[in-house]
PDB file of C-alpha atoms in Angstrom:
ATOM      1  CA  MET A  25      10.547   8.391 -11.828  1.00 54.00           C
ATOM      2  CA  SER A  26      13.837   9.550 -10.312  1.00 60.00           C
ATOM      3  CA  ASP A  27      11.793  11.854  -8.041  1.00 72.00           C
ATOM      4  CA  TYR A  28      10.426   8.828  -6.186  1.00 78.00           C
ATOM      5  CA  PHE A  29      13.125   6.169  -6.602  1.00 86.00           C
ATOM      6  CA  SER A  30      16.878   6.301  -6.223  1.00 89.00           C
ATOM      7  CA  LYS A  31      19.614   3.683  -6.343  1.00 91.00           C
ATOM      8  CA  MET A  32      21.158   2.461  -3.119  1.00 92.00           C
ATOM      9  CA  ASN A  33      24.510   4.034  -2.276  1.00 91.00           C
ATOM     10  CA  GLU A  34      27.109   3.753   0.460  1.00 91.00           C
ATOM     11  CA  ASP A  35      25.984   6.948   2.213  1.00 92.00           C
ATOM     12  CA  TYR A  36      22.408   5.682   2.530  1.00 90.00           C
ATOM     13  CA  VAL A  37      23.604   2.299   3.816  1.00 89.00           C
ATOM     14  CA  GLN A  38      25.828   3.901   6.465  1.00 88.00           C
ATOM     15  CA  LYS A  39      23.058   6.244   7.606  1.00 87.00           C
ATOM     16  CA  HIS A  40      20.141   3.816   7.721  1.00 84.00           C
ATOM     17  CA  PHE A  41      21.716   0.335   7.903  1.00 84.00           C
ATOM     18  CA  PRO A  42      25.056   0.816   9.675  1.00 82.00           C
ATOM     19  CA  THR A  43      25.102  -2.839  10.742  1.00 78.00           C
ATOM     20  CA  GLY A  44      24.276  -3.991   7.218  1.00 78.00           C
ATOM     21  CA  SER A  45      20.851  -5.198   8.317  1.00 80.00           C
ATOM     22  CA  VAL A  46      17.530  -3.624   7.333  1.00 83.00           C
ATOM     23  CA  PHE A  47      15.694  -5.226  10.216  1.00 78.00           C
ATOM     24  CA  ALA A  48      18.290  -4.366  12.846  1.00 70.00           C
ATOM     25  CA  ASN A  49      17.520  -0.721  12.127  1.00 63.00           C
ATOM     26  CA  ALA A  50      13.772  -1.410  12.093  1.00 62.00           C
ATOM     27  CA  ALA A  51      14.067  -3.283  15.391  1.00 59.00           C
ATOM     28  CA  LYS A  52      15.949  -0.367  16.920  1.00 64.00           C
ATOM     29  CA  THR A  53      13.208   2.046  15.834  1.00 63.00           C
ATOM     30  CA  VAL A  54      10.403  -0.185  17.121  1.00 63.00           C
ATOM     31  CA  LYS A  55      12.209  -0.800  20.406  1.00 65.00           C
ATOM     32  CA  ARG A  56      12.815   2.922  20.915  1.00 67.00           C
ATOM     33  CA  ARG A  57       9.136   3.695  20.353  1.00 69.00           C
ATOM     34  CA  SER A  58       8.057   0.806  22.571  1.00 70.00           C
ATOM     35  CA  MET A  59      10.331   1.908  25.405  1.00 75.00           C
ATOM     36  CA  ALA A  60       9.070   5.499  25.191  1.00 76.00           C
ATOM     37  CA  ALA A  61       5.465   4.270  25.332  1.00 78.00           C
ATOM     38  CA  LEU A  62       6.381   1.874  28.159  1.00 77.00           C
ATOM     39  CA  VAL A  63       7.807   4.695  30.271  1.00 82.00           C
ATOM     40  CA  PHE A  64       4.709   6.806  29.613  1.00 83.00           C
ATOM     41  CA  PHE A  65       2.306   4.075  30.713  1.00 82.00           C
ATOM     42  CA  LEU A  66       4.457   3.178  33.720  1.00 83.00           C
ATOM     43  CA  VAL A  67       4.069   6.779  34.877  1.00 85.00           C
ATOM     44  CA  PHE A  68       0.342   6.517  34.129  1.00 80.00           C
ATOM     45  CA  LEU A  69       0.196   3.253  36.105  1.00 82.00           C
ATOM     46  CA  ALA A  70       1.962   4.841  39.070  1.00 86.00           C
ATOM     47  CA  GLY A  71      -0.501   7.738  38.983  1.00 85.00           C
ATOM     48  CA  GLY A  72      -3.406   5.300  38.854  1.00 82.00           C
ATOM     49  CA  LEU A  73      -2.082   3.358  41.852  1.00 86.00           C
ATOM     50  CA  CYS A  74      -1.686   6.573  43.844  1.00 88.00           C
ATOM     51  CA  GLY A  75      -5.215   7.612  42.907  1.00 84.00           C
ATOM     52  CA  LEU A  76      -6.575   4.186  43.828  1.00 84.00           C
ATOM     53  CA  ALA A  77      -4.835   4.284  47.218  1.00 87.00           C
ATOM     54  CA  TRP A  78      -6.187   7.770  47.853  1.00 86.00           C
ATOM     55  CA  GLY A  79      -9.693   6.716  46.807  1.00 83.00           C
ATOM     56  CA  ILE A  80      -9.654   3.678  49.100  1.00 85.00           C
ATOM     57  CA  GLY A  81      -8.420   5.862  51.960  1.00 86.00           C
ATOM     58  CA  ARG A  82     -11.184   8.406  51.452  1.00 82.00           C
ATOM     59  CA  THR A  83     -13.813   5.674  51.192  1.00 82.00           C
ATOM     60  CA  MET A  84     -12.609   4.152  54.473  1.00 85.00           C
ATOM     61  CA  GLU A  85     -12.846   7.602  56.088  1.00 82.00           C
ATOM     62  CA  PHE A  86     -16.405   8.046  54.852  1.00 77.00           C
ATOM     63  CA  MET A  87     -17.327   4.644  56.279  1.00 80.00           C
ATOM     64  CA  SER A  88     -15.701   5.298  59.668  1.00 80.00           C
ATOM     65  CA  GLU A  89     -17.381   8.696  59.945  1.00 76.00           C
ATOM     66  CA  GLY A  90     -20.752   7.287  58.933  1.00 75.00           C
ATOM     67  CA  GLN A  91     -21.056   9.559  55.883  1.00 74.00           C
ATOM     68  CA  ASP A  92     -23.234   7.176  53.917  1.00 71.00           C
ATOM     69  CA  GLY A  93     -24.418   9.969  51.620  1.00 71.00           C
ATOM     70  CA  VAL A  94     -20.982  10.410  50.023  1.00 72.00           C
ATOM     71  CA  LEU A  95     -19.893   6.789  50.266  1.00 75.00           C
ATOM     72  CA  SER A  96     -20.926   6.149  46.651  1.00 80.00           C
ATOM     73  CA  VAL A  97     -18.605   8.973  45.538  1.00 78.00           C
ATOM     74  CA  GLY A  98     -15.627   7.232  47.149  1.00 78.00           C
ATOM     75  CA  ILE A  99     -16.605   3.911  45.568  1.00 83.00           C
ATOM     76  CA  ASN A 100     -16.875   5.516  42.124  1.00 84.00           C
ATOM     77  CA  ILE A 101     -13.432   7.085  42.567  1.00 83.00           C
ATOM     78  CA  CYS A 102     -11.993   3.673  43.444  1.00 84.00           C
ATOM     79  CA  VAL A 103     -13.652   2.064  40.411  1.00 85.00           C
ATOM     80  CA  PHE A 104     -12.295   4.777  38.098  1.00 86.00           C
ATOM     81  CA  PHE A 105      -8.723   4.514  39.299  1.00 84.00           C
ATOM     82  CA  GLY A 106      -9.016   0.733  39.371  1.00 85.00           C
ATOM     83  CA  MET A 107      -9.871   0.756  35.653  1.00 87.00           C
ATOM     84  CA  VAL A 108      -6.945   3.119  34.970  1.00 84.00           C
ATOM     85  CA  VAL A 109      -4.591   0.733  36.769  1.00 85.00           C
ATOM     86  CA  LEU A 110      -5.984  -2.328  34.945  1.00 86.00           C
ATOM     87  CA  VAL A 111      -5.731  -0.785  31.458  1.00 85.00           C
ATOM     88  CA  SER A 112      -2.271   0.631  32.168  1.00 83.00           C
ATOM     89  CA  LEU A 113      -1.067  -2.727  33.471  1.00 85.00           C
ATOM     90  CA  ILE A 114      -2.294  -4.526  30.336  1.00 86.00           C
ATOM     91  CA  LEU A 115      -0.598  -1.982  28.056  1.00 82.00           C
ATOM     92  CA  VAL A 116       2.641  -2.133  30.051  1.00 79.00           C
ATOM     93  CA  CYS A 117       2.709  -5.948  29.697  1.00 81.00           C
ATOM     94  CA  VAL A 118       2.047  -5.760  25.941  1.00 77.00           C
ATOM     95  CA  LEU A 119       4.723  -3.103  25.381  1.00 71.00           C
ATOM     96  CA  PHE A 120       7.211  -5.037  27.503  1.00 71.00           C
ATOM     97  CA  LYS A 121       6.672  -8.130  25.334  1.00 71.00           C
ATOM     98  CA  VAL A 122       7.056  -6.074  22.145  1.00 62.00           C
ATOM     99  CA  SER A 123      10.343  -4.581  23.344  1.00 60.00           C
ATOM    100  CA  LYS A 124      11.655  -8.046  24.267  1.00 59.00           C
ATOM    101  CA  LYS A 125      10.677  -9.549  20.891  1.00 56.00           C
ATOM    102  CA  CYS A 126      12.540  -6.985  18.783  1.00 49.00           C
ATOM    103  CA  GLY A 127      15.602  -9.231  18.555  1.00 51.00           C
ATOM    104  CA  GLY A 128      13.715 -11.783  16.426  1.00 68.00           C
ATOM    105  CA  CYS A 129      12.800  -9.460  13.577  1.00 78.00           C
ATOM    106  CA  ILE A 130      13.871 -11.864  10.828  1.00 82.00           C
ATOM    107  CA  ALA A 131      11.723 -14.637  12.289  1.00 84.00           C
ATOM    108  CA  ASP A 132       8.776 -12.240  12.714  1.00 84.00           C
ATOM    109  CA  SER A 133       9.174 -10.955   9.155  1.00 87.00           C
ATOM    110  CA  ALA A 134       9.309 -14.507   7.813  1.00 90.00           C
ATOM    111  CA  MET A 135       6.119 -15.379   9.714  1.00 91.00           C
ATOM    112  CA  HIS A 136       4.183 -12.345   8.420  1.00 90.00           C
ATOM    113  CA  SER A 137       5.602 -12.728   4.910  1.00 93.00           C
ATOM    114  CA  LYS A 138       4.904 -16.499   4.800  1.00 94.00           C
ATOM    115  CA  LEU A 139       8.442 -17.040   3.568  1.00 95.00           C
ATOM    116  CA  PRO A 140      11.319 -19.109   4.985  1.00 94.00           C
ATOM    117  CA  GLU A 141      13.891 -17.183   7.006  1.00 90.00           C
ATOM    118  CA  SER A 142      16.469 -17.873   4.293  1.00 93.00           C
ATOM    119  CA  GLU A 143      14.421 -15.698   1.908  1.00 94.00           C
ATOM    120  CA  ILE A 144      14.370 -12.822   4.414  1.00 92.00           C
ATOM    121  CA  GLU A 145      18.129 -13.155   4.826  1.00 90.00           C
ATOM    122  CA  ALA A 146      18.509 -13.082   1.029  1.00 94.00           C
ATOM    123  CA  PHE A 147      16.424  -9.888   0.935  1.00 94.00           C
ATOM    124  CA  GLU A 148      18.701  -8.288   3.526  1.00 91.00           C
ATOM    125  CA  ARG A 149      21.774  -9.113   1.439  1.00 91.00           C
ATOM    126  CA  GLN A 150      20.182  -7.658  -1.692  1.00 94.00           C
ATOM    127  CA  ALA A 151      18.929  -4.540   0.139  1.00 92.00           C
ATOM    128  CA  THR A 152      22.403  -3.044   0.489  1.00 91.00           C
ATOM    129  CA  ALA A 153      23.459  -3.820  -3.093  1.00 92.00           C
ATOM    130  CA  SER A 154      23.922  -0.988  -5.594  1.00 91.00           C
ATOM    131  CA  ASP A 155      21.077  -2.234  -7.830  1.00 92.00           C
ATOM    132  CA  CYS A 156      18.496  -1.869  -5.038  1.00 94.00           C
ATOM    133  CA  TYR A 157      15.951   0.929  -5.413  1.00 93.00           C
ATOM    134  CA  VAL A 158      15.077   3.151  -2.448  1.00 92.00           C
ATOM    135  CA  LEU A 159      11.349   3.957  -2.659  1.00 89.00           C
ATOM    136  CA  GLU A 160      10.219   7.298  -1.233  1.00 83.00           C
ATOM    137  CA  LEU A 161       6.681   6.315  -0.346  1.00 75.00           C
ATOM    138  CA  THR A 162       5.310   9.552   1.096  1.00 68.00           C
ATOM    139  CA  ALA A 163       6.202  13.231   1.302  1.00 55.00           C
ATOM    140  CA  GLY A 164       5.690  16.228   3.569  1.00 43.00           C
ATOM    141  CA  LEU A 165       3.505  15.805   6.662  1.00 41.00           C
ATOM    142  CA  ASP A 166       2.423  12.282   5.666  1.00 47.00           C
ATOM    143  CA  ARG A 167       6.077  11.232   5.696  1.00 42.00           C
ATOM    144  CA  ALA A 168       6.634  12.763   9.126  1.00 42.00           C
ATOM    145  CA  LEU A 169       3.546  11.029  10.568  1.00 44.00           C
ATOM    146  CA  SER A 170       4.179   7.676   8.901  1.00 45.00           C
ATOM    147  CA  ASN A 171       4.075   4.711  11.287  1.00 45.00           C
ATOM    148  CA  ALA A 172       6.555   2.779   9.154  1.00 44.00           C
ATOM    149  CA  ALA A 173       9.636   1.391  10.861  1.00 44.00           C
ATOM    150  CA  ASN A 174      11.657   3.044   8.070  1.00 51.00           C
ATOM    151  CA  LYS A 175      10.390   5.977   6.025  1.00 67.00           C
ATOM    152  CA  ASP A 176      11.432   4.415   2.709  1.00 84.00           C
ATOM    153  CA  GLY A 177      10.588   1.155   1.001  1.00 89.00           C
ATOM    154  CA  LEU A 178      13.068  -1.041  -0.852  1.00 93.00           C
ATOM    155  CA  LEU A 179      12.906  -2.827  -4.201  1.00 95.00           C
ATOM    156  CA  THR A 180      15.715  -5.327  -4.626  1.00 95.00           C
ATOM    157  CA  ARG A 181      16.433  -7.742  -7.484  1.00 94.00           C
ATOM    158  CA  ASP A 182      13.873 -10.241  -6.196  1.00 96.00           C
ATOM    159  CA  TYR A 183      11.917  -8.625  -3.356  1.00 96.00           C
ATOM    160  CA  ILE A 184       9.848  -5.594  -2.416  1.00 96.00           C
ATOM    161  CA  TYR A 185       9.533  -4.189   1.103  1.00 94.00           C
ATOM    162  CA  LEU A 186       7.267  -1.236   1.933  1.00 90.00           C
ATOM    163  CA  ALA A 187       8.463  -0.765   5.527  1.00 85.00           C
ATOM    164  CA  ASP A 188       5.104  -1.663   7.079  1.00 85.00           C
ATOM    165  CA  PRO A 189       5.021  -2.309  10.856  1.00 80.00           C
ATOM    166  CA  ALA A 190       4.892  -6.089  10.265  1.00 84.00           C
ATOM    167  CA  ARG A 191       8.059  -5.857   8.109  1.00 87.00           C
ATOM    168  CA  THR A 192       6.454  -7.798   5.264  1.00 92.00           C
ATOM    169  CA  VAL A 193       8.708  -8.902   2.395  1.00 95.00           C
ATOM    170  CA  ILE A 194       7.175 -10.069  -0.903  1.00 96.00           C
ATOM    171  CA  ARG A 195       8.854 -11.730  -3.855  1.00 96.00           C
ATOM    172  CA  VAL A 196       8.335  -9.640  -7.003  1.00 96.00           C
ATOM    173  CA  ASP A 197       7.733 -12.748  -9.130  1.00 94.00           C
ATOM    174  CA  ALA A 198       4.977 -13.767  -6.670  1.00 94.00           C
ATOM    175  CA  LEU A 199       3.088 -10.474  -6.920  1.00 94.00           C
ATOM    176  CA  ARG A 200      -0.420 -10.825  -8.311  1.00 93.00           C
ATOM    177  CA  ALA A 201      -1.713  -7.279  -7.759  1.00 93.00           C
ATOM    178  CA  CYS A 202      -0.333  -3.791  -7.260  1.00 93.00           C
ATOM    179  CA  CYS A 203      -2.827  -0.944  -7.297  1.00 91.00           C
ATOM    180  CA  LEU A 204      -3.776   2.293  -5.609  1.00 91.00           C
ATOM    181  CA  ALA A 205      -6.317   1.884  -2.823  1.00 89.00           C
ATOM    182  CA  ASP A 206      -8.467   4.102  -0.653  1.00 88.00           C
ATOM    183  CA  TYR A 207      -8.879   3.462   3.057  1.00 84.00           C
ATOM    184  CA  THR A 208     -10.541   5.459   5.798  1.00 84.00           C
ATOM    185  CA  TYR A 209     -10.316   6.201   9.475  1.00 79.00           C
ATOM    186  CA  TYR A 210     -12.188   8.527  11.821  1.00 80.00           C
ATOM    187  CA  ILE A 211     -10.957  11.375  14.002  1.00 79.00           C
ATOM    188  CA  SER A 212     -12.951  12.975  16.797  1.00 75.00           C
ATOM    189  CA  THR A 213     -13.814  16.649  16.237  1.00 70.00           C
ATOM    190  CA  GLY A 214     -15.807  17.722  19.242  1.00 69.00           C
ATOM    191  CA  LYS A 215     -19.196  16.016  19.373  1.00 74.00           C
ATOM    192  CA  CYS A 216     -18.861  14.232  16.040  1.00 78.00           C
ATOM    193  CA  SER A 217     -16.350  12.128  14.117  1.00 79.00           C
ATOM    194  CA  THR A 218     -14.868  13.094  10.787  1.00 82.00           C
ATOM    195  CA  LYS A 219     -14.159  10.476   8.144  1.00 81.00           C
ATOM    196  CA  ILE A 220     -10.674  10.786   6.647  1.00 82.00           C
ATOM    197  CA  HIS A 221      -9.721   9.190   3.324  1.00 80.00           C
ATOM    198  CA  CYS A 222      -6.131   8.119   2.713  1.00 84.00           C
ATOM    199  CA  LEU A 223      -4.394   6.917  -0.441  1.00 87.00           C
ATOM    200  CA  ALA A 224      -2.183   3.849  -0.292  1.00 88.00           C
ATOM    201  CA  ILE A 225      -0.542   1.269  -2.506  1.00 90.00           C
ATOM    202  CA  TYR A 226      -1.968  -2.240  -2.181  1.00 91.00           C
ATOM    203  CA  LEU A 227       0.205  -5.291  -2.866  1.00 93.00           C
ATOM    204  CA  LEU A 228      -1.089  -8.863  -3.022  1.00 92.00           C
ATOM    205  CA  ALA A 229       1.107 -11.942  -3.391  1.00 93.00           C
ATOM    206  CA  SER A 230       0.233 -15.427  -4.593  1.00 90.00           C
ATOM    207  CA  ASN A 231       0.658 -16.819  -1.052  1.00 90.00           C
ATOM    208  CA  GLY A 232      -2.145 -14.548   0.186  1.00 89.00           C
ATOM    209  CA  VAL A 233       0.116 -11.996   1.886  1.00 92.00           C
ATOM    210  CA  SER A 234      -0.979  -8.395   1.330  1.00 90.00           C
ATOM    211  CA  VAL A 235       0.423  -4.993   2.263  1.00 90.00           C
ATOM    212  CA  LEU A 236      -1.284  -1.609   2.391  1.00 86.00           C
ATOM    213  CA  SER A 237       1.135   1.309   2.682  1.00 86.00           C
ATOM    214  CA  ASP A 238       0.543   5.060   2.481  1.00 85.00           C
ATOM    215  CA  MET A 239       1.842   6.497  -0.772  1.00 84.00           C
ATOM    216  CA  THR A 240       1.333   9.540  -2.967  1.00 84.00           C
ATOM    217  CA  GLU A 241      -0.535   8.964  -6.229  1.00 86.00           C
ATOM    218  CA  GLU A 242       2.470   9.949  -8.355  1.00 86.00           C
ATOM    219  CA  ALA A 243       4.813   7.594  -6.492  1.00 86.00           C
ATOM    220  CA  GLY A 244       2.208   4.824  -6.677  1.00 88.00           C
ATOM    221  CA  GLN A 245       1.817   5.132 -10.439  1.00 89.00           C
ATOM    222  CA  ALA A 246       5.595   5.094 -10.878  1.00 89.00           C
ATOM    223  CA  LEU A 247       5.935   2.003  -8.670  1.00 91.00           C
ATOM    224  CA  MET A 248       3.215   0.154 -10.588  1.00 92.00           C
ATOM    225  CA  ALA A 249       5.020   0.867 -13.866  1.00 91.00           C
ATOM    226  CA  LEU A 250       8.350  -0.317 -12.453  1.00 91.00           C
ATOM    227  CA  LEU A 251       6.905  -3.544 -11.040  1.00 93.00           C
ATOM    228  CA  LYS A 252       4.995  -4.206 -14.264  1.00 92.00           C
ATOM    229  CA  GLU A 253       8.294  -4.176 -16.127  1.00 92.00           C
ATOM    230  CA  ARG A 254       9.587  -6.971 -13.905  1.00 93.00           C
ATOM    231  CA  ASN A 255       6.393  -9.010 -13.655  1.00 93.00           C
ATOM    232  CA  GLY A 256       3.951  -8.561 -16.514  1.00 91.00           C
ATOM    233  CA  ALA A 257       1.301 -10.710 -14.765  1.00 90.00           C
ATOM    234  CA  ILE A 258       0.700  -8.098 -12.047  1.00 93.00           C
ATOM    235  CA  ASP A 259      -2.846  -6.718 -12.039  1.00 91.00           C
ATOM    236  CA  THR A 260      -3.044  -2.924 -11.594  1.00 90.00           C
ATOM    237  CA  ASN A 261      -6.849  -2.522 -11.556  1.00 89.00           C
ATOM    238  CA  VAL A 262      -6.623  -0.492 -14.788  1.00 86.00           C
ATOM    239  CA  GLY A 263      -4.858   2.240 -12.837  1.00 85.00           C
ATOM    240  CA  LYS A 264      -8.039   2.997 -10.868  1.00 88.00           C
ATOM    241  CA  VAL A 265      -8.143   3.609  -7.114  1.00 89.00           C
ATOM    242  CA  LEU A 266      -9.561   0.552  -5.359  1.00 87.00           C
ATOM    243  CA  PRO A 267     -12.357   1.508  -2.893  1.00 87.00           C
ATOM    244  CA  GLU A 268     -12.039   0.143   0.629  1.00 84.00           C
ATOM    245  CA  SER A 269     -15.353  -1.692   0.290  1.00 85.00           C
ATOM    246  CA  ALA A 270     -14.023  -3.671  -2.689  1.00 85.00           C
ATOM    247  CA  PHE A 271     -10.856  -5.053  -1.038  1.00 81.00           C
ATOM    248  CA  ASP A 272     -12.237  -8.528  -0.340  1.00 82.00           C
ATOM    249  CA  ASP A 273     -13.896  -9.010  -3.749  1.00 86.00           C
ATOM    250  CA  TYR A 274     -10.820  -7.750  -5.572  1.00 86.00           C
ATOM    251  CA  LYS A 275      -8.499 -10.010  -3.585  1.00 83.00           C
ATOM    252  CA  LYS A 276     -10.680 -13.052  -4.308  1.00 83.00           C
ATOM    253  CA  SER A 277     -10.900 -12.245  -8.021  1.00 84.00           C
ATOM    254  CA  VAL A 278      -7.135 -11.883  -8.355  1.00 82.00           C
ATOM    255  CA  GLN A 279      -6.474 -15.097  -6.413  1.00 73.00           C
ATOM    256  CA  VAL A 280      -8.964 -17.024  -8.544  1.00 71.00           C
ATOM    257  CA  LEU A 281      -7.344 -15.785 -11.745  1.00 65.00           C
ATOM    258  CA  SER A 282      -3.879 -16.717 -10.511  1.00 62.00           C
ATOM    259  CA  THR A 283      -4.992 -20.376 -10.251  1.00 59.00           C
ATOM    260  CA  ARG A 284      -6.689 -20.517 -13.648  1.00 55.00           C
ATOM    261  CA  GLY A 285      -3.590 -20.084 -15.735  1.00 51.00           C
ATOM    262  CA  LYS A 286      -4.133 -18.693 -19.200  1.00 44.00           C
ATOM    263  CA  GLY A 287      -7.671 -19.857 -19.808  1.00 41.00           C
ATOM    264  CA  SER A 288     -10.285 -17.964 -21.769  1.00 37.00           C
ATOM    265  CA  ASP A 289     -11.843 -16.582 -18.589  1.00 37.00           C
ATOM    266  CA  GLN A 290      -8.597 -14.877 -17.636  1.00 39.00           C
ATOM    267  CA  THR A 291      -8.187 -13.479 -21.130  1.00 36.00           C
ATOM    268  CA  ALA A 292     -11.722 -12.091 -20.982  1.00 37.00           C
ATOM    269  CA  TRP A 293     -11.035 -10.576 -17.569  1.00 40.00           C
ATOM    270  CA  LYS A 294      -7.983  -8.764 -18.878  1.00 44.00           C
ATOM    271  CA  SER A 295      -9.949  -7.139 -21.667  1.00 44.00           C
ATOM    272  CA  PRO A 296     -10.665  -3.433 -21.051  1.00 44.00           C
ATOM    273  CA  LYS A 297     -14.442  -3.871 -21.166  1.00 45.00           C
ATOM    274  CA  ALA A 298     -14.423  -6.662 -18.581  1.00 46.00           C
ATOM    275  CA  ARG A 299     -12.140  -4.744 -16.237  1.00 46.00           C
ATOM    276  CA  GLN A 300     -14.138  -1.530 -16.577  1.00 47.00           C
ATOM    277  CA  GLY A 301     -17.304  -3.482 -15.849  1.00 48.00           C
ATOM    278  CA  TRP A 302     -15.838  -4.843 -12.610  1.00 44.00           C
ATOM    279  CA  TRP A 303     -14.729  -1.349 -11.605  1.00 46.00           C
ATOM    280  CA  HIS A 304     -18.197   0.160 -12.127  1.00 48.00           C
ATOM    281  CA  ARG A 305     -19.843  -2.631 -10.136  1.00 46.00           C
ATOM    282  CA  HIS A 306     -17.560  -1.953  -7.159  1.00 44.00           C
ATOM    283  CA  ARG A 307     -17.165   1.796  -7.426  1.00 43.00           C
ATOM    284  CA  THR A 308     -17.973   3.867  -4.340  1.00 39.00           C
ATOM    285  CA  ASP A 309     -17.892   7.568  -3.636  1.00 39.00           C
ATOM    286  CA  CYS A 310     -14.436   8.396  -2.283  1.00 38.00           C
ATOM    287  CA  ALA A 311     -14.952  12.139  -2.147  1.00 37.00           C
TER     288      ALA A 311
END
């Protein structure tokens, strides 16, 4: 377990949270990325405007010279660069808003976490304490390519934070599910698209907030065991990997059980046979 989790220490705090705030560091990272993307698209926008001006000029020349045969070419050039300008302008506006909003990270985290801001502030205080666990979620290339604001998650006395882009904080005593999950995305390889499967840890809280964060299988199993020690009511899907197609059904089943209390239905659900039956009904090929 020590390979994936370590206790918070002063060196880590000084390196990653020099201001004493988890979200100040996350905001700095997000703002830096947003500004880099903003500069890129501003350059792209400038190029599009130059191309549009050139295209309009050429089209006007074709019209004045009576070259009707190539007039459509000039119009198509104008349309193309017009679309480039429009898309670039939209992206520049979005990125500008993102960079301006970075100062309100606690408020944004509270909104996504469905918690009061006082809870997020309490998490920040606990995050730099010596009893906080630093969670190494991924390793190798996956760690380098992670889109997380921080590369590591945090498990404090009362909260867990997996460093997702929305900066979601969940109370450990409110967790209803923690299991490994499979999700997919597609990459273009020439004339066709290739389906890529990724492994992640899936957290679901009683207030409906959920987080999906990339994680190695070994780290995920260790995290499930650690959280189970603190909250025995957490469902781990019998240690099985949850297929992407079963997310909605699984979430509904866990939420229904959390409102039933300790009735006979819940007891039956927790029996191995009942859980295995649910798994087989929702199993898909993840190869």
